[in-house]
Short mmCIF file of C-alpha atoms in Angstrom, two decimals:
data_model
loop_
_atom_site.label_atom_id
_atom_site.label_comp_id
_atom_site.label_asym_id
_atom_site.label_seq_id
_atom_site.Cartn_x
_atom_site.Cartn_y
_atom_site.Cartn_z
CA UNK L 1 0.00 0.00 0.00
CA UNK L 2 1.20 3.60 -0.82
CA UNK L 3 1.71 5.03 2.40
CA UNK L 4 2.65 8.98 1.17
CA UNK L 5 0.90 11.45 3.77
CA UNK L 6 -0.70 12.97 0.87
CA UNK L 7 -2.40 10.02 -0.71
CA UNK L 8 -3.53 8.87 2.62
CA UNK L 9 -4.73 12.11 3.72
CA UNK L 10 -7.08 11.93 -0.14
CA UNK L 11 -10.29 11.65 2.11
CA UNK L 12 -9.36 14.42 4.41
CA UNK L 13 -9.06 16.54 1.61
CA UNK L 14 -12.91 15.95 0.30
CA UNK L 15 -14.10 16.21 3.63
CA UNK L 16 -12.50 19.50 4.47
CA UNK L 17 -13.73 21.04 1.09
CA UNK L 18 -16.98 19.93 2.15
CA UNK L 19 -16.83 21.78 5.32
CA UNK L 20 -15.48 24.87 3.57
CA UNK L 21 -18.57 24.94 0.91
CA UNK L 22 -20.42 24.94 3.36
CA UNK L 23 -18.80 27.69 5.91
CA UNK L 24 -18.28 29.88 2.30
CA UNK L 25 -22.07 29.38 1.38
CA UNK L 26 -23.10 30.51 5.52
CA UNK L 27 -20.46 33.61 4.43
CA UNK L 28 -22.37 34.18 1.55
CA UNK L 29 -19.21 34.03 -0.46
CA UNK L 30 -19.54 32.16 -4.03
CA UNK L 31 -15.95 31.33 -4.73
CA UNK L 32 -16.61 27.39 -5.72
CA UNK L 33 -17.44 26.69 -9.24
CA UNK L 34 -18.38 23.19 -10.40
CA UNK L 35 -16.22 23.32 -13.60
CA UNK L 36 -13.37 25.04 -11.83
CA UNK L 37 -12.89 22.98 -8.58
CA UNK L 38 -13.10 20.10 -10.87
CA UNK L 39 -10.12 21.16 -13.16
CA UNK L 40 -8.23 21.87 -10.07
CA UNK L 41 -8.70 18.39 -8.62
CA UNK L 42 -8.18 16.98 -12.34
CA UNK L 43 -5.05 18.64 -12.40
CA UNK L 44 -4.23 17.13 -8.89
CA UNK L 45 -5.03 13.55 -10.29
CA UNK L 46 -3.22 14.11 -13.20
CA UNK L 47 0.20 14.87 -10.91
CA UNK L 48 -0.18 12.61 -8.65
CA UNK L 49 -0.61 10.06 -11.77
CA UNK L 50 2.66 11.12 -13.70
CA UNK L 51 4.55 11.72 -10.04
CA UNK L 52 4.47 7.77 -9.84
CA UNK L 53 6.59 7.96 -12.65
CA UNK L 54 8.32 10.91 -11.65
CA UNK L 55 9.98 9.92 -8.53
CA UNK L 56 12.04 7.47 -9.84
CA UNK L 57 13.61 10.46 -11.00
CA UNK L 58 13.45 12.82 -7.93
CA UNK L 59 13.05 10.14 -5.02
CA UNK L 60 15.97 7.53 -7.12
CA UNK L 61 18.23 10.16 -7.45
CA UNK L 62 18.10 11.68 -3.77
CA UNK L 63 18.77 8.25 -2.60
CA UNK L 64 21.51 7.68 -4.73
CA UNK L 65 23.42 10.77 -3.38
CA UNK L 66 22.49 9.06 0.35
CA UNK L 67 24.09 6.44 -0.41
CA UNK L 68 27.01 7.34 -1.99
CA UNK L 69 28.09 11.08 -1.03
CA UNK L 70 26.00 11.49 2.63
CA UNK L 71 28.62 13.44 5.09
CA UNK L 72 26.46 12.37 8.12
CA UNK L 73 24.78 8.90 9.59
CA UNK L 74 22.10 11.49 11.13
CA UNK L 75 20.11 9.47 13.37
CA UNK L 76 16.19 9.71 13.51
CA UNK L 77 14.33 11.17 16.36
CA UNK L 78 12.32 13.89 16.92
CA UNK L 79 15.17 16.59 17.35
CA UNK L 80 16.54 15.19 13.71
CA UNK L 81 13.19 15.83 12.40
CA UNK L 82 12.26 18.78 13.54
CA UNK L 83 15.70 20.05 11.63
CA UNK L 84 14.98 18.23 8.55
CA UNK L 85 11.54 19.79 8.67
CA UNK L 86 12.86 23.39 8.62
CA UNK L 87 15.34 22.61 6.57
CA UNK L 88 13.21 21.23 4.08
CA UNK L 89 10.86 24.33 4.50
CA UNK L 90 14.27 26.00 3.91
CA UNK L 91 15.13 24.32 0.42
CA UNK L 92 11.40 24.63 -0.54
CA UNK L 93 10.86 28.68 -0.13
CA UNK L 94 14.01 28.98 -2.90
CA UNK L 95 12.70 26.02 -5.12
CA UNK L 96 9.13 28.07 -4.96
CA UNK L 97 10.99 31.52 -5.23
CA UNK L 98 13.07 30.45 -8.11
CA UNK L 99 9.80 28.75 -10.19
CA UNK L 100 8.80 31.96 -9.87
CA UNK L 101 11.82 34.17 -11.45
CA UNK L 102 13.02 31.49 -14.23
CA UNK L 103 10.68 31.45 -17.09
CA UNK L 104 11.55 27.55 -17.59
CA UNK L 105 10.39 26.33 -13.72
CA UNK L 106 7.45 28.74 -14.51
CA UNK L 107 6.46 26.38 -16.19
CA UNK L 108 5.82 23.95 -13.54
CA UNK L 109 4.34 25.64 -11.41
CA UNK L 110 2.34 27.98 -13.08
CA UNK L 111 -0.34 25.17 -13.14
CA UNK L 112 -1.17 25.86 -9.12
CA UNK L 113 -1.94 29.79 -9.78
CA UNK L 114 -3.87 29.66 -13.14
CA UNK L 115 -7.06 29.15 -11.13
CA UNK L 116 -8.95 32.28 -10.94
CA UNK L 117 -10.49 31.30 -7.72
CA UNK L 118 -9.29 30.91 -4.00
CA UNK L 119 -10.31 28.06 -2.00
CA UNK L 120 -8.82 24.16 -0.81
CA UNK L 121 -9.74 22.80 -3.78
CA UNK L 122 -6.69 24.95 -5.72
CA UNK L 123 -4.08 23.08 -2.99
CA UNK L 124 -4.71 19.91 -5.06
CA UNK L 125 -4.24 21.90 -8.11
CA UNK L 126 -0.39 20.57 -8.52
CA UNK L 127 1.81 20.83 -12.01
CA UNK L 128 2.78 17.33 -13.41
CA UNK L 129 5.91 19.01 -13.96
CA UNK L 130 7.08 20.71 -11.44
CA UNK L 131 9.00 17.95 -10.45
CA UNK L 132 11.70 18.00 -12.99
CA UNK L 133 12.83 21.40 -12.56
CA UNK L 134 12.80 21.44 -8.14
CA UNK L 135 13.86 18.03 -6.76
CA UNK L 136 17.50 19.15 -6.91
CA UNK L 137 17.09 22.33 -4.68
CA UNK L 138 16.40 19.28 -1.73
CA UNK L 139 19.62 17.08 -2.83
CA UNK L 140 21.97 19.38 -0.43
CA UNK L 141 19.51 17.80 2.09
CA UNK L 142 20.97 13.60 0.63
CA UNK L 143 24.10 14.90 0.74
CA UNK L 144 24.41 16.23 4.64
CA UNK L 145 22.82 12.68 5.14
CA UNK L 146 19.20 12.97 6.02
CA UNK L 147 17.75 9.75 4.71
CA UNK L 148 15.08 9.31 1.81
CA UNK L 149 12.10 7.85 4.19
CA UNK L 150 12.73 11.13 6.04
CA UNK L 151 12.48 13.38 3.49
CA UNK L 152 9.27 11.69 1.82
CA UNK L 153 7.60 12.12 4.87
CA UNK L 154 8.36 15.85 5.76
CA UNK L 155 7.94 16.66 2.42
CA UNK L 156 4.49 15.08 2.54
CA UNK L 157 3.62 16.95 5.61
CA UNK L 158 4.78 19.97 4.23
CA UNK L 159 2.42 19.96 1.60
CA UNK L 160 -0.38 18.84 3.90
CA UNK L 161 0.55 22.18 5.96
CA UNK L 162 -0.23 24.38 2.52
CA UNK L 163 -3.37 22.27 1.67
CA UNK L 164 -5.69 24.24 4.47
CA UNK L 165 -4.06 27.40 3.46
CA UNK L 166 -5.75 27.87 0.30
CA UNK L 167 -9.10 29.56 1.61
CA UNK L 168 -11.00 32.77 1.94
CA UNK L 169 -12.75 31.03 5.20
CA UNK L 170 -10.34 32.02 7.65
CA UNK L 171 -9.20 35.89 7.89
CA UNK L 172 -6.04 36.86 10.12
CA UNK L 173 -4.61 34.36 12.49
CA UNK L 174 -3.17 36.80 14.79
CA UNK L 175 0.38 35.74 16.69
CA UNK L 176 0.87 32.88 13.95
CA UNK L 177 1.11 36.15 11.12
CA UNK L 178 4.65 36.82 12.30
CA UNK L 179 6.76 33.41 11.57
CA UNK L 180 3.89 30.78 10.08
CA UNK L 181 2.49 30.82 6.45
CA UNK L 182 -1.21 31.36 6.95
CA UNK L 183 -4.24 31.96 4.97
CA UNK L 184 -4.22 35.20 4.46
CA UNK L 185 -0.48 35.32 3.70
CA UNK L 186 -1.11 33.10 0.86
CA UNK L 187 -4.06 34.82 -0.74
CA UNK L 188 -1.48 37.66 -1.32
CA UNK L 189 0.48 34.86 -3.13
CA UNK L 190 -2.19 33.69 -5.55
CA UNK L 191 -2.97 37.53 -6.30
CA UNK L 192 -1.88 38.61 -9.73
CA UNK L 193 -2.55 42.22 -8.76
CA UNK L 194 1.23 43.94 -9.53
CA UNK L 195 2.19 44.76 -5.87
CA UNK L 196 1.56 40.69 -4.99
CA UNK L 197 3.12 39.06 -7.70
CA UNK L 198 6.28 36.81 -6.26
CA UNK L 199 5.35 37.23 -2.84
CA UNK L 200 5.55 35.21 0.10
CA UNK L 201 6.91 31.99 -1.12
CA UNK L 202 7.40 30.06 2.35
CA UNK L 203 5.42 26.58 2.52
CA UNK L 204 4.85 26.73 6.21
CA UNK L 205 6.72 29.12 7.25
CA UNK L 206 6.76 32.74 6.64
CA UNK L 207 10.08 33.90 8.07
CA UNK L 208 11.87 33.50 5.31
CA UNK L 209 9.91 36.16 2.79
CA UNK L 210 10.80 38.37 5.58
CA UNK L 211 14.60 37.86 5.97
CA UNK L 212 14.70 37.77 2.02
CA UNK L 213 12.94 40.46 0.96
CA UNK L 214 9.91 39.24 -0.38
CA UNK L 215 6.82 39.52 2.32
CA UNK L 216 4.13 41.28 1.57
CA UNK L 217 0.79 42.08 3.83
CA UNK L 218 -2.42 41.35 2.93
CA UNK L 219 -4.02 44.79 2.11
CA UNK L 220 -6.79 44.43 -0.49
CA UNK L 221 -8.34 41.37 -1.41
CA UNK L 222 -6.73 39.79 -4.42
CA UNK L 223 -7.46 39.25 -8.27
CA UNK L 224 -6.91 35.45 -8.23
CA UNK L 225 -5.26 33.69 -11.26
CA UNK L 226 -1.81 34.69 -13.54
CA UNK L 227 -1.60 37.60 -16.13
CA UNK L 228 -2.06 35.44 -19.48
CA UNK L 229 -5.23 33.14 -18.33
CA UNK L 230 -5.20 30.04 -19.71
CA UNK L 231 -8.87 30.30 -20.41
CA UNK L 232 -9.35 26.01 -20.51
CA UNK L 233 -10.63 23.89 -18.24
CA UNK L 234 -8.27 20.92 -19.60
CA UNK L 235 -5.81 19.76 -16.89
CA UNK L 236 -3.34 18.78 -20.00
CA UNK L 237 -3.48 21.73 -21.38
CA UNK L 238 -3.20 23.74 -18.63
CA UNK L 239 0.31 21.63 -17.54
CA UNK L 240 1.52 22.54 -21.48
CA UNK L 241 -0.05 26.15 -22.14
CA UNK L 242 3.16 28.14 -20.77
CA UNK L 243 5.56 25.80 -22.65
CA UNK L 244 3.54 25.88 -25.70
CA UNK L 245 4.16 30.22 -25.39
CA UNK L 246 7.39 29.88 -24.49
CA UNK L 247 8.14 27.67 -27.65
CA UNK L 248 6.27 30.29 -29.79
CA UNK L 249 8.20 33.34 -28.17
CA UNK L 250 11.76 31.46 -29.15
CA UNK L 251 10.73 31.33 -32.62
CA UNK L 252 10.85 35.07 -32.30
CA UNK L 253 14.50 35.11 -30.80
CA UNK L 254 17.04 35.20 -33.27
CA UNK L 255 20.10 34.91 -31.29
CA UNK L 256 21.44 32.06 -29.25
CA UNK L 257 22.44 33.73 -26.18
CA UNK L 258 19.05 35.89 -26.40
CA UNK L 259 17.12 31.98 -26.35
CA UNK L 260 18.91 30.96 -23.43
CA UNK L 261 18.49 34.29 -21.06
CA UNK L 262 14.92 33.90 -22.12
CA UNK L 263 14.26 30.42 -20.58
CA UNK L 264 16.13 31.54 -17.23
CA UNK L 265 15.14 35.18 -16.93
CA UNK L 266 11.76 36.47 -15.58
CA UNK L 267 8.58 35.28 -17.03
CA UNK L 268 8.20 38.42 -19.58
CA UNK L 269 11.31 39.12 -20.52
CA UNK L 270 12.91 39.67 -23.45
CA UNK L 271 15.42 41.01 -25.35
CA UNK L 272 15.31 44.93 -25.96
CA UNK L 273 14.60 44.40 -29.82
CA UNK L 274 11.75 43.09 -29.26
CA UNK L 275 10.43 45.04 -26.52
CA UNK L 276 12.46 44.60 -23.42
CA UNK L 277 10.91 42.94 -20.33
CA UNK L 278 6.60 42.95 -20.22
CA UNK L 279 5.85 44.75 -17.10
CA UNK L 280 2.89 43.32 -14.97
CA UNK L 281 -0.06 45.53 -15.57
CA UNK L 282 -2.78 46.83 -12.97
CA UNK L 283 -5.77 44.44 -13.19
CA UNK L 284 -8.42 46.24 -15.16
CA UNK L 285 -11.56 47.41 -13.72
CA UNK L 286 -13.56 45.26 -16.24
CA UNK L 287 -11.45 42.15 -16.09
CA UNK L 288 -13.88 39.11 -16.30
CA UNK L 289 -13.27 35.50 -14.97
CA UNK L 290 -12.70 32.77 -17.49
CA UNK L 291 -16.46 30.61 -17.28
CA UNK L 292 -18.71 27.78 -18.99
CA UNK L 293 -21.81 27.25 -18.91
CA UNK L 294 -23.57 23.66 -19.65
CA UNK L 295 -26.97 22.47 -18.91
CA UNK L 296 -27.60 21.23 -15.62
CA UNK L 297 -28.32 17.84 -17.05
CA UNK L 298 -24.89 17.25 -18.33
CA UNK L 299 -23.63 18.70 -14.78
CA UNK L 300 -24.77 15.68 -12.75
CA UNK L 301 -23.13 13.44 -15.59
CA UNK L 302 -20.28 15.04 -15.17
CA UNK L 303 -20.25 14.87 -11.16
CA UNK L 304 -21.25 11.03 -11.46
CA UNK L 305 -18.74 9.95 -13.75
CA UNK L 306 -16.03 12.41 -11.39
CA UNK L 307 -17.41 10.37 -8.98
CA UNK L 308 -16.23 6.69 -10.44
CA UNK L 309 -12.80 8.60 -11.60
CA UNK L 310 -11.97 9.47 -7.94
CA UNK L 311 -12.92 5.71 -6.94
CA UNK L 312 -10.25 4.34 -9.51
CA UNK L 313 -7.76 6.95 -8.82
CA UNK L 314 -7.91 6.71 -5.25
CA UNK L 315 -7.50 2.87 -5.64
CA UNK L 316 -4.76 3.05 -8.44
CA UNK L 317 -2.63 5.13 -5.91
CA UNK L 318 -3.15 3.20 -2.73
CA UNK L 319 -2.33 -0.16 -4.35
CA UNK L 320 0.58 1.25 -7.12
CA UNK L 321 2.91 -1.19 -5.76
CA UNK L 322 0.99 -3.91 -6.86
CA UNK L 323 0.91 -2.75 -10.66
CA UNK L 324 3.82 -3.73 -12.86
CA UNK L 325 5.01 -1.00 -15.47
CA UNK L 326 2.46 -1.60 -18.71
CA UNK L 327 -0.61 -1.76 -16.22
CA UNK L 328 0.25 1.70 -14.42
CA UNK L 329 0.58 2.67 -18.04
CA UNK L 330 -2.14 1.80 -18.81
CA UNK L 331 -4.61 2.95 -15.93
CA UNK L 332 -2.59 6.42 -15.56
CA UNK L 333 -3.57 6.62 -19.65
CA UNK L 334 -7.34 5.81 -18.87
CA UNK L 335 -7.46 8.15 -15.86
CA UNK L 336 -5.32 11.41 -17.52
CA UNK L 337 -7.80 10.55 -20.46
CA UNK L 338 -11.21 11.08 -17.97
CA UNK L 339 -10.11 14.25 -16.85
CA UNK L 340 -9.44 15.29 -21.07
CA UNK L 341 -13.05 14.26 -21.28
CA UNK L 342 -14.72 16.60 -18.36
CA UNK L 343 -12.55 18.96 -20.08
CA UNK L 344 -14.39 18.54 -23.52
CA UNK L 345 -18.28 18.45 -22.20
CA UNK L 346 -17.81 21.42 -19.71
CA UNK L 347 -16.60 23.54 -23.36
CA UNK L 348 -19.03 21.91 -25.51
CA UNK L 349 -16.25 20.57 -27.72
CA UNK L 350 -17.55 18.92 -30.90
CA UNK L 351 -14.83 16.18 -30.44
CA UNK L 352 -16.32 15.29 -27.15
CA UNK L 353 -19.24 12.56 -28.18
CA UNK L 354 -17.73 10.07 -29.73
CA UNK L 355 -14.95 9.65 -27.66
CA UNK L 356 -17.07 9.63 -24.60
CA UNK L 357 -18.78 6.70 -26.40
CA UNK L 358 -15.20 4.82 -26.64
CA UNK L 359 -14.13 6.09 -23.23
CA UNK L 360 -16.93 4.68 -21.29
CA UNK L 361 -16.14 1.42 -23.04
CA UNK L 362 -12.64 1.16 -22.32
CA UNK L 363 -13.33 2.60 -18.68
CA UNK L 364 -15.42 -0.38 -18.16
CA UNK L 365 -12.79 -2.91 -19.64
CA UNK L 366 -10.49 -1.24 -17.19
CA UNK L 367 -13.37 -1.56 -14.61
CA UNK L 368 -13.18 -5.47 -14.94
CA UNK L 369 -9.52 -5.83 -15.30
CA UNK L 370 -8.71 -4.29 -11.82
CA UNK L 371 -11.57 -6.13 -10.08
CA UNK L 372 -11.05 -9.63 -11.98
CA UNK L 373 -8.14 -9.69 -9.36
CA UNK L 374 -9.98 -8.45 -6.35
CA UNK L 375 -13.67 -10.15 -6.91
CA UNK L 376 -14.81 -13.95 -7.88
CA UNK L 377 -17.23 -15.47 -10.19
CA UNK L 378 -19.64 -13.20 -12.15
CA UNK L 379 -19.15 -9.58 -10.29
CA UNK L 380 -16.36 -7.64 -11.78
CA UNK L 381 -18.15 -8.71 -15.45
CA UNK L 382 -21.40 -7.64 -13.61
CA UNK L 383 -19.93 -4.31 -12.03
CA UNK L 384 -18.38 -3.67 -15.39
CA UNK L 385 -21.67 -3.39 -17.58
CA UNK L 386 -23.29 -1.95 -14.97
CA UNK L 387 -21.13 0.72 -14.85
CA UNK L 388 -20.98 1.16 -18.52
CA UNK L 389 -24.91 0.99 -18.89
CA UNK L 390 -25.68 3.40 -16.81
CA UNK L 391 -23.09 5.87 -18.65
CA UNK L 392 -24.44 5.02 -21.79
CA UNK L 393 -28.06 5.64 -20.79
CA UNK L 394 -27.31 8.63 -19.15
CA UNK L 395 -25.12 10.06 -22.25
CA UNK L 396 -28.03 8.49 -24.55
CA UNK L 397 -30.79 10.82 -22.68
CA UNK L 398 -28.41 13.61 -22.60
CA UNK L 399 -27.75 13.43 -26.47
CA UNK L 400 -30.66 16.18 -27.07
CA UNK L 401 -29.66 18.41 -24.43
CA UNK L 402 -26.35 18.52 -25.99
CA UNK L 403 -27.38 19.10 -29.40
CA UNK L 404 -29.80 21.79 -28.42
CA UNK L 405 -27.22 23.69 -26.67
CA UNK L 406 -24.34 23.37 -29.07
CA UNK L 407 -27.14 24.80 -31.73
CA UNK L 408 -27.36 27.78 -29.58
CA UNK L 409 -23.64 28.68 -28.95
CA UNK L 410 -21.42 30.83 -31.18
CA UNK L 411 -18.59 29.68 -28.90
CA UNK L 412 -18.85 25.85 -27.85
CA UNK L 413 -19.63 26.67 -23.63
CA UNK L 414 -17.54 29.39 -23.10
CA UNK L 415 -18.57 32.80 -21.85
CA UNK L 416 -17.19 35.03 -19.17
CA UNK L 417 -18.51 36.14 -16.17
CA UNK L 418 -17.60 39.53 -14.15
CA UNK L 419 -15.06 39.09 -11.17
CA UNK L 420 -16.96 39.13 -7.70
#
């Protein structure tokens, strides 16, 4: 069983955005959105599905340097800990600063701010790659000779820490303000207003912004989101939009040297011919949040088959160990794919009926594969077309609805609707 503080912490998570919608809806505050919190989460599954293949890098290389180049046999107790956990905090506010202030890392990370709302659903919105451009800032960490078990677990903790930050629930904390990331500290991260743009980096602690230099206090309440929206609700997409600019933007770079400073300077620079560095601009009076809108109908089939998603997910990651290499191919394929196909009814994409068609069939295949191993005689056949049925004669009675609609649109789904 995968026993990562952040996979076993998965129901915690639902249960603690369920408590928030429902403290946010007493506060009269409307900052969940069906097709929004679902991208977010989509874009959490969608990490958490790649980082199974990811850590071989991060986690295989850390050990590695353990093993080989460790200075220290540090010994494990809770004074070790406790030093490995600030350290780590340490290593992750320059990780976080520096995804921030190289346009490459941007890249990663720019995933976890391109939601235009504020609330725990965005913690789970996490960059598939991230990963590849941050897991050395911690090697310094192998190398004094804290061990790998260690640093999976206060690394998972950390990131547990930042998950209840990300709400509008809670206001000022008081004494905690001065040295512990809080709510409201993070709001001003998430802000793409000009004076909160690359502040307060710390994960759970804020002292750090403040002996570097980059703290700032909450003053008014924040635009949410990044300065280029990625205006899609596809958790794919949203992982490949800034790389898919950047690559545009170096077709415009003539010179070697000018290519280079471009993928580790500032997002927005660039060289003087062409403009110099893109200066962040006030948020305009006007500016409108990126929206869908579907029929209600098509909601609910959404929310049911999000429903049977987070079932296989959840199970995929709690038993990966038990999965050689072509079957977590294949279920991380089947479950990235899902979260492509939310994508595609919530914007009314054309492409989006048939391949529901074939994606409920090969979901159910999938359905019966995994439980052929966990359930006898006639049920995981029996689960299997039940589960399929039902999609079918759900998508079947929806088929008008959808027709109707996409008659009506000049823009498959997508309209905007005015900040709040």
């Amino acid at each position: 069983m995968n026993l990562s503080p952040v996979v076993i912490a998965i129901p915690m998570y639902f249960i603690l955005m369920g408590i928030e919608l429902l403290v946010l809806r007493f506060q009269k505050n409307p900052s969940y959105r069906l097709n929004d919190a679902i991208t977010n989460i989509n874009c959490g599954v969608v990490s958490q599905v790649t980082g199974v293949f990811l850590k071989v890098l991060s986690i295989g290389i850390y050990t590695f340097l353990f093993e080989k180049l460790a200075l220290f046999s540090i010994p494990n107790n809770i004074w070790t800990f406790l030093l490995l956990f600030f350290l780590y905090d340490f290593c992750y506010y320059w990780a976080h600063r520096l995804s921030h202030e190289i346009n490459l890392f941007w890249g990663g990370h720019v995933v976890h701010h391109s939601s235009e709302e504020y609330n725990l659903s965005v913690a789970l919105r996490q960059s598939s790659t991230q990963t590849i451009w941050t897991f050395m800032f911690y090697l310094p960490l192998a190398v004094i000779g804290f061990d790998p078990i260690s640093l999976v677990l206060v690394s998972g903790i950390n990131l547990l820490y930042q998950f209840w930050i990300h709400t509008e629930a809670i206001d000022r904390m008081g004494f905690l303000e001065k040295f512990m990331n809080t709510p409201s500290h993070h709001r001003v991260h998430h802000g793409r207003n000009p004076k909160y743009i690359d502040k307060n980096h710390g994960g759970t602690f804020i002292i750090f912004d403040k002996w570097f230099g980059t703290f700032q206090e909450e003053e008014e309440r924040p635009t949410y989101g990044i300065t280029t929206p990625v205006n899609s609700w596809n958790p794919v997409w949203v992982n490949l939009a800034h790389y898919a600019t950047m690559k545009e933007e170096l077709k415009m770079i003539p010179k070697f040297s000018d290519k280079v400073k471009y993928l580790f300077n500032k997002p927005g620079w660039l060289p003087e011919y062409l403009g110099g560095y893109r200066n962040v601009k006030e948020v305009p009076k006007d500016f409108k949040k990126f929206d869908t809108t579907v029929p209600a109908p098509l909601n609910y089939y959404v929310f049911f088959q999000y429903v049977l998603l987070l079932g296989l997910t959840a199970f995929f990651l709690f038993n990966v160990s038990s999965f050689d290499a072509w079957a977590k191919l294949g279920v991380s394929v089947l479950i990235i794919w899902t979260t492509v196909s939310f994508s595609g009814i919530f914007e009314q994409n054309r492409w989006f009926q048939f391949q529901e068609i074939v994606r409920i069939a090969v979901f159910g295949v999938g359905i019966w594969w995994i439980s052929n191993g966990m359930l006898s005689g006639p049920f995981p056949i029996l689960l299997s077309v039940l589960i399929s049925s039902v999609s079918y004669i759900w998508l079947v009675f929806n088929f008008d609805t959808i027709r109707h609609f996409q008659s009506n649109i000049k823009k498959p789904g997508i309209h905007a609707t005015k900040t709040v």
